[in-house]
mmCIF file of C-alpha atoms in Angstrom:
data_model
loop_
_atom_site.group_PDB
_atom_site.id
_atom_site.type_symbol
_atom_site.label_atom_id
_atom_site.label_comp_id
_atom_site.label_asym_id
_atom_site.label_seq_id
_atom_site.Cartn_x
_atom_site.Cartn_y
_atom_site.Cartn_z
ATOM 1 C CA MET T 180 28.094 51.853 33.592
ATOM 2 C CA ARG T 181 26.090 48.707 35.150
ATOM 3 C CA ASP T 182 27.292 45.068 35.335
ATOM 4 C CA VAL T 183 24.452 44.358 33.000
ATOM 5 C CA LYS T 184 23.928 40.673 31.343
ATOM 6 C CA ILE T 185 22.608 40.947 27.599
ATOM 7 C CA LYS T 186 21.604 38.439 25.350
ATOM 8 C CA LYS T 187 20.570 38.875 21.553
ATOM 9 C CA ARG T 188 18.225 36.594 20.427
ATOM 10 C CA ILE T 189 15.840 36.829 16.430
ATOM 11 C CA ASP T 190 13.162 38.646 17.835
ATOM 12 C CA ASN T 191 14.428 40.224 21.154
ATOM 13 C CA ILE T 192 16.991 41.628 23.066
ATOM 14 C CA SER T 193 17.081 40.905 27.124
ATOM 15 C CA ILE T 194 18.831 43.085 29.231
ATOM 16 C CA VAL T 195 19.160 42.153 33.259
ATOM 17 C CA TYR T 196 20.516 44.212 35.792
ATOM 18 C CA ASP T 197 21.002 42.498 39.713
ATOM 19 C CA LEU T 198 20.491 44.941 42.087
ATOM 20 C CA GLU T 199 22.966 45.481 44.821
ATOM 21 C CA LYS T 200 22.208 45.389 48.325
ATOM 22 C CA ASN T 201 21.973 49.155 48.922
ATOM 23 C CA GLU T 202 20.033 50.159 45.537
ATOM 24 C CA GLU T 203 16.674 50.879 46.179
ATOM 25 C CA ILE T 204 13.651 51.242 43.363
ATOM 26 C CA ASN T 205 11.667 55.020 42.941
ATOM 27 C CA SER T 206 8.185 52.839 42.799
ATOM 28 C CA GLN T 207 7.507 56.627 41.525
ATOM 29 C CA GLU T 208 9.601 56.917 38.904
ATOM 30 C CA LEU T 209 8.707 53.120 37.571
ATOM 31 C CA GLU T 210 4.697 54.060 37.499
ATOM 32 C CA VAL T 211 5.519 57.084 35.277
ATOM 33 C CA ILE T 212 7.834 55.229 32.797
ATOM 34 C CA GLY T 213 5.970 51.901 33.264
ATOM 35 C CA LYS T 214 2.439 53.725 32.158
ATOM 36 C CA GLY T 215 3.751 55.104 28.722
ATOM 37 C CA MET T 216 3.972 58.318 29.545
ATOM 38 C CA ILE T 217 7.049 59.512 28.199
ATOM 39 C CA PRO T 218 7.146 57.518 24.498
ATOM 40 C CA GLY T 219 10.865 56.023 23.711
ATOM 41 C CA LEU T 220 11.197 55.497 27.437
ATOM 42 C CA ILE T 221 10.967 52.069 29.090
ATOM 43 C CA ALA T 222 10.905 50.509 32.513
ATOM 44 C CA PRO T 223 12.039 47.347 33.266
ATOM 45 C CA ASP T 224 10.343 44.885 34.848
ATOM 46 C CA VAL T 225 10.908 43.601 38.589
ATOM 47 C CA THR T 226 11.273 40.413 39.382
ATOM 48 C CA SER T 227 12.483 38.834 43.110
ATOM 49 C CA GLY T 228 14.404 35.328 43.457
ATOM 50 C CA PHE T 229 14.278 32.909 46.079
ATOM 51 C CA THR T 230 17.045 34.646 47.683
ATOM 52 C CA ASN T 231 15.006 37.679 48.036
ATOM 53 C CA LYS T 232 17.502 39.212 45.210
ATOM 54 C CA ARG T 233 16.019 41.363 43.258
ATOM 55 C CA SER T 234 16.853 42.566 39.048
ATOM 56 C CA LEU T 235 15.693 44.796 37.042
ATOM 57 C CA SER T 236 15.278 43.335 33.605
ATOM 58 C CA PHE T 237 13.927 44.606 29.749
ATOM 59 C CA ASP T 238 12.709 43.045 26.803
ATOM 60 C CA ILE T 239 13.210 44.752 23.840
ATOM 61 C CA PHE T 240 11.583 44.105 20.556
ATOM 62 C CA ASN T 241 12.211 44.905 16.931
ATOM 63 C CA CYS T 242 15.038 47.206 18.132
ATOM 64 C CA THR T 243 18.672 47.677 16.663
ATOM 65 C CA PRO T 244 21.047 48.851 18.750
ATOM 66 C CA LEU T 245 21.728 52.478 17.558
ATOM 67 C CA GLU T 246 25.742 52.065 16.954
ATOM 68 C CA GLU T 247 25.308 49.297 14.588
ATOM 69 C CA LEU T 248 22.427 51.370 12.567
ATOM 70 C CA ILE T 249 24.447 54.318 12.130
ATOM 71 C CA GLY T 250 26.405 53.734 9.038
ATOM 72 C CA ASN T 251 28.059 54.606 6.133
ATOM 73 C CA SER T 252 25.177 55.474 4.244
ATOM 74 C CA PHE T 253 23.642 57.289 7.552
ATOM 75 C CA THR T 254 22.951 61.103 6.671
ATOM 76 C CA PHE T 255 23.483 63.898 9.280
ATOM 77 C CA TYR T 256 19.964 64.994 8.526
ATOM 78 C CA GLN T 257 18.827 61.259 9.538
ATOM 79 C CA PHE T 258 20.799 61.894 12.724
ATOM 80 C CA VAL T 259 19.672 64.281 13.796
ATOM 81 C CA GLN T 260 16.127 63.701 13.553
ATOM 82 C CA ILE T 261 16.649 60.673 16.181
ATOM 83 C CA LEU T 262 19.409 63.398 18.380
ATOM 84 C CA GLN T 263 15.701 65.615 18.443
ATOM 85 C CA ASP T 264 14.121 62.035 19.738
ATOM 86 C CA ALA T 265 16.792 62.248 22.339
ATOM 87 C CA VAL T 266 15.915 66.166 22.581
ATOM 88 C CA ARG T 267 11.723 65.151 23.520
ATOM 89 C CA ILE T 268 12.736 62.549 25.699
ATOM 90 C CA LEU T 269 15.009 64.526 27.520
ATOM 91 C CA GLY T 270 12.171 67.856 27.844
ATOM 92 C CA GLU T 271 9.280 65.713 28.866
ATOM 93 C CA CYS T 272 11.647 63.772 31.498
ATOM 94 C CA HIS T 273 11.502 67.335 32.774
ATOM 95 C CA LYS T 274 8.336 68.183 32.381
ATOM 96 C CA HIS T 275 7.215 64.710 34.623
ATOM 97 C CA GLY T 276 10.225 65.227 37.020
ATOM 98 C CA ILE T 277 11.859 62.895 36.381
ATOM 99 C CA ARG T 278 15.576 62.029 36.721
ATOM 100 C CA VAL T 279 17.863 62.763 33.529
ATOM 101 C CA SER T 280 20.724 60.783 35.062
ATOM 102 C CA ASN T 281 18.362 57.197 35.606
ATOM 103 C CA ILE T 282 18.819 57.064 31.532
ATOM 104 C CA GLU T 283 20.865 54.730 30.311
ATOM 105 C CA LYS T 284 23.629 55.796 28.845
ATOM 106 C CA ASP T 285 25.520 53.637 27.193
ATOM 107 C CA LYS T 286 25.527 54.252 23.830
ATOM 108 C CA ASN T 287 25.335 50.466 23.124
ATOM 109 C CA LEU T 288 22.476 50.313 24.966
ATOM 110 C CA ILE T 289 20.487 52.820 23.479
ATOM 111 C CA PHE T 290 17.855 51.882 20.658
ATOM 112 C CA TYR T 291 16.194 52.341 17.477
ATOM 113 C CA ASP T 292 13.126 50.671 16.488
ATOM 114 C CA VAL T 293 13.532 50.649 12.360
ATOM 115 C CA SER T 294 9.942 50.539 11.414
ATOM 116 C CA GLY T 295 8.590 52.794 14.070
ATOM 117 C CA LYS T 296 11.149 55.028 13.475
ATOM 118 C CA LYS T 297 11.520 55.803 17.039
ATOM 119 C CA LEU T 298 14.191 56.220 19.967
ATOM 120 C CA THR T 299 14.001 53.790 22.418
ATOM 121 C CA MET T 300 16.353 54.245 25.386
ATOM 122 C CA LEU T 301 16.132 52.457 29.384
ATOM 123 C CA PHE T 302 14.951 54.046 32.001
ATOM 124 C CA TRP T 303 17.253 52.322 35.474
ATOM 125 C CA PRO T 304 14.142 53.548 38.095
ATOM 126 C CA LEU T 305 16.647 53.795 41.263
ATOM 127 C CA LEU T 306 17.426 56.011 43.947
ATOM 128 C CA GLU T 307 20.998 56.181 43.779
ATOM 129 C CA ASN T 308 21.205 59.740 41.629
ATOM 130 C CA LEU T 309 19.489 61.828 43.812
ATOM 131 C CA LYS T 310 22.054 64.937 43.840
ATOM 132 C CA ALA T 311 22.595 64.039 39.989
ATOM 133 C CA ASP T 312 23.794 67.427 38.190
ATOM 134 C CA HIS T 313 20.941 67.021 35.246
ATOM 135 C CA ASP T 314 23.262 69.680 32.308
ATOM 136 C CA SER T 315 26.053 67.565 32.696
ATOM 137 C CA ASP T 316 23.652 63.964 31.711
ATOM 138 C CA GLU T 317 21.892 65.464 29.527
ATOM 139 C CA LYS T 318 25.180 66.847 27.981
ATOM 140 C CA ALA T 319 26.980 63.192 28.640
ATOM 141 C CA LEU T 320 23.992 61.375 27.031
ATOM 142 C CA LEU T 321 23.934 63.787 23.563
ATOM 143 C CA LEU T 322 27.368 63.421 23.294
ATOM 144 C CA ALA T 323 27.539 59.563 23.534
ATOM 145 C CA MET T 324 24.745 59.440 20.906
ATOM 146 C CA THR T 325 26.713 61.969 18.256
ATOM 147 C CA SER T 326 30.101 60.393 19.106
ATOM 148 C CA LEU T 327 28.284 57.552 17.583
ATOM 149 C CA PHE T 328 27.886 59.008 13.809
ATOM 150 C CA ASP T 329 31.069 58.388 12.416
ATOM 151 C CA THR T 330 31.942 59.799 8.742
ATOM 152 C CA GLN T 331 34.032 61.631 6.689
ATOM 153 C CA ASP T 332 32.988 63.096 4.111
ATOM 154 C CA ALA T 333 30.767 66.288 3.938
ATOM 155 C CA ASP T 334 28.621 65.759 6.827
ATOM 156 C CA SER T 335 31.140 65.738 9.388
ATOM 157 C CA ARG T 336 31.428 69.296 9.778
ATOM 158 C CA PHE T 337 27.767 69.222 10.984
ATOM 159 C CA LYS T 338 28.638 66.428 13.597
ATOM 160 C CA VAL T 339 31.832 69.188 15.041
ATOM 161 C CA TYR T 340 29.961 71.870 14.907
ATOM 162 C CA PHE T 341 26.817 70.263 17.415
ATOM 163 C CA GLU T 342 30.039 68.263 19.512
ATOM 164 C CA ASP T 343 31.710 71.965 19.872
ATOM 165 C CA TYR T 344 28.119 73.095 20.420
ATOM 166 C CA LEU T 345 27.842 71.259 23.639
ATOM 167 C CA LYS T 346 31.016 71.268 24.609
ATOM 168 C CA GLY T 347 31.483 74.486 25.220
ATOM 169 C CA LYS T 348 28.434 74.778 26.864
ATOM 170 C CA ASP T 349 27.937 75.803 30.710
ATOM 171 C CA SER T 350 24.881 75.209 31.765
ATOM 172 C CA PHE T 351 22.819 73.028 29.343
ATOM 173 C CA ASP T 352 19.634 74.702 28.011
ATOM 174 C CA LEU T 353 17.134 72.738 25.786
ATOM 175 C CA VAL T 354 15.329 75.042 24.085
ATOM 176 C CA SER T 355 18.338 76.310 22.856
ATOM 177 C CA CYS T 356 19.559 72.668 21.856
ATOM 178 C CA ALA T 357 16.956 72.241 19.648
ATOM 179 C CA TYR T 358 16.662 75.583 17.595
ATOM 180 C CA THR T 359 20.488 74.222 17.128
ATOM 181 C CA LEU T 360 19.514 71.229 16.035
ATOM 182 C CA SER T 361 16.361 72.141 13.475
ATOM 183 C CA ALA T 362 19.087 75.074 12.515
ATOM 184 C CA LEU T 363 21.886 72.197 11.482
ATOM 185 C CA LYS T 364 19.772 70.200 9.642
ATOM 186 C CA LYS T 365 18.074 73.258 7.938
ATOM 187 C CA ARG T 366 21.338 73.855 6.630
ATOM 188 C CA TRP T 367 21.642 70.536 5.299
ATOM 189 C CA LEU T 368 19.024 70.440 3.434
ATOM 190 C CA GLU T 369 19.881 73.794 1.670
ATOM 191 C CA GLN T 370 23.572 72.742 1.105
ATOM 192 C CA ALA T 371 21.570 69.469 -0.495
ATOM 193 C CA GLN T 372 18.976 71.350 -2.470
ATOM 194 C CA LEU T 373 16.127 69.423 -0.574
ATOM 195 C CA PRO T 374 13.360 71.327 0.457
ATOM 196 C CA TYR T 375 12.004 71.505 3.941
ATOM 197 C CA SER T 376 9.268 72.189 6.100
ATOM 198 C CA GLU T 377 8.304 75.846 6.942
ATOM 199 C CA ASP T 378 7.491 74.095 10.404
ATOM 200 C CA GLU T 379 11.393 73.784 10.614
ATOM 201 C CA GLU T 380 12.212 77.936 10.694
ATOM 202 C CA THR T 381 14.041 78.537 13.652
ATOM 203 C CA GLU T 382 16.732 81.214 14.107
ATOM 204 C CA PHE T 383 18.846 80.464 11.570
ATOM 205 C CA THR T 384 20.881 83.127 11.652
ATOM 206 C CA LYS T 385 22.333 81.934 14.415
ATOM 207 C CA ILE T 386 24.671 78.874 12.946
ATOM 208 C CA PRO T 387 28.035 80.331 11.448
ATOM 209 C CA ALA T 388 28.594 80.494 7.676
ATOM 210 C CA GLU T 389 31.890 78.650 9.084
ATOM 211 C CA ILE T 390 29.452 75.303 8.233
ATOM 212 C CA MET T 391 28.111 75.748 4.855
#
């Protein structure tokens, strides 16, 4: 975890990281994320001081830390929608050749735009992770997010199932993960006797009856 400085104000959260001497910025990744090519993933501002000390900084507006947002009133259905947003971001990273290892995985630094109903994640455009394991990074991110959903009610078995799914995968597959999340969401809606859209139909038979 990076040694970042965090300042919380009324309307925004400021996050600053001072680069080490051996850390270099990946200008290509910075440009891609800076242009907003992956919605939900934000790039930092790069600043240099009088001593040539460089910093990366984020100003997060109108967002709430995911950890503070998720409480007892949060259903598994709502949480799955956030996880699906994370999977979409990971998929866009693959599409644009962006390293998932540079996405901030600290669960205290993952945010949610409540009014826009979208996930907001920090991206550190550094060259230090050229040989990182994408599968491992994707699983670590989703497991960190899933750990935030703390419930003792009937929704807990859905969380446990998804955690077991992630931990039991030797090789991680985003497509399989997306299907699993959609199927779990559908099962949750069925249990709650709520309607679901046909657009959310998936390979539902993959979900075992034990979680019904």
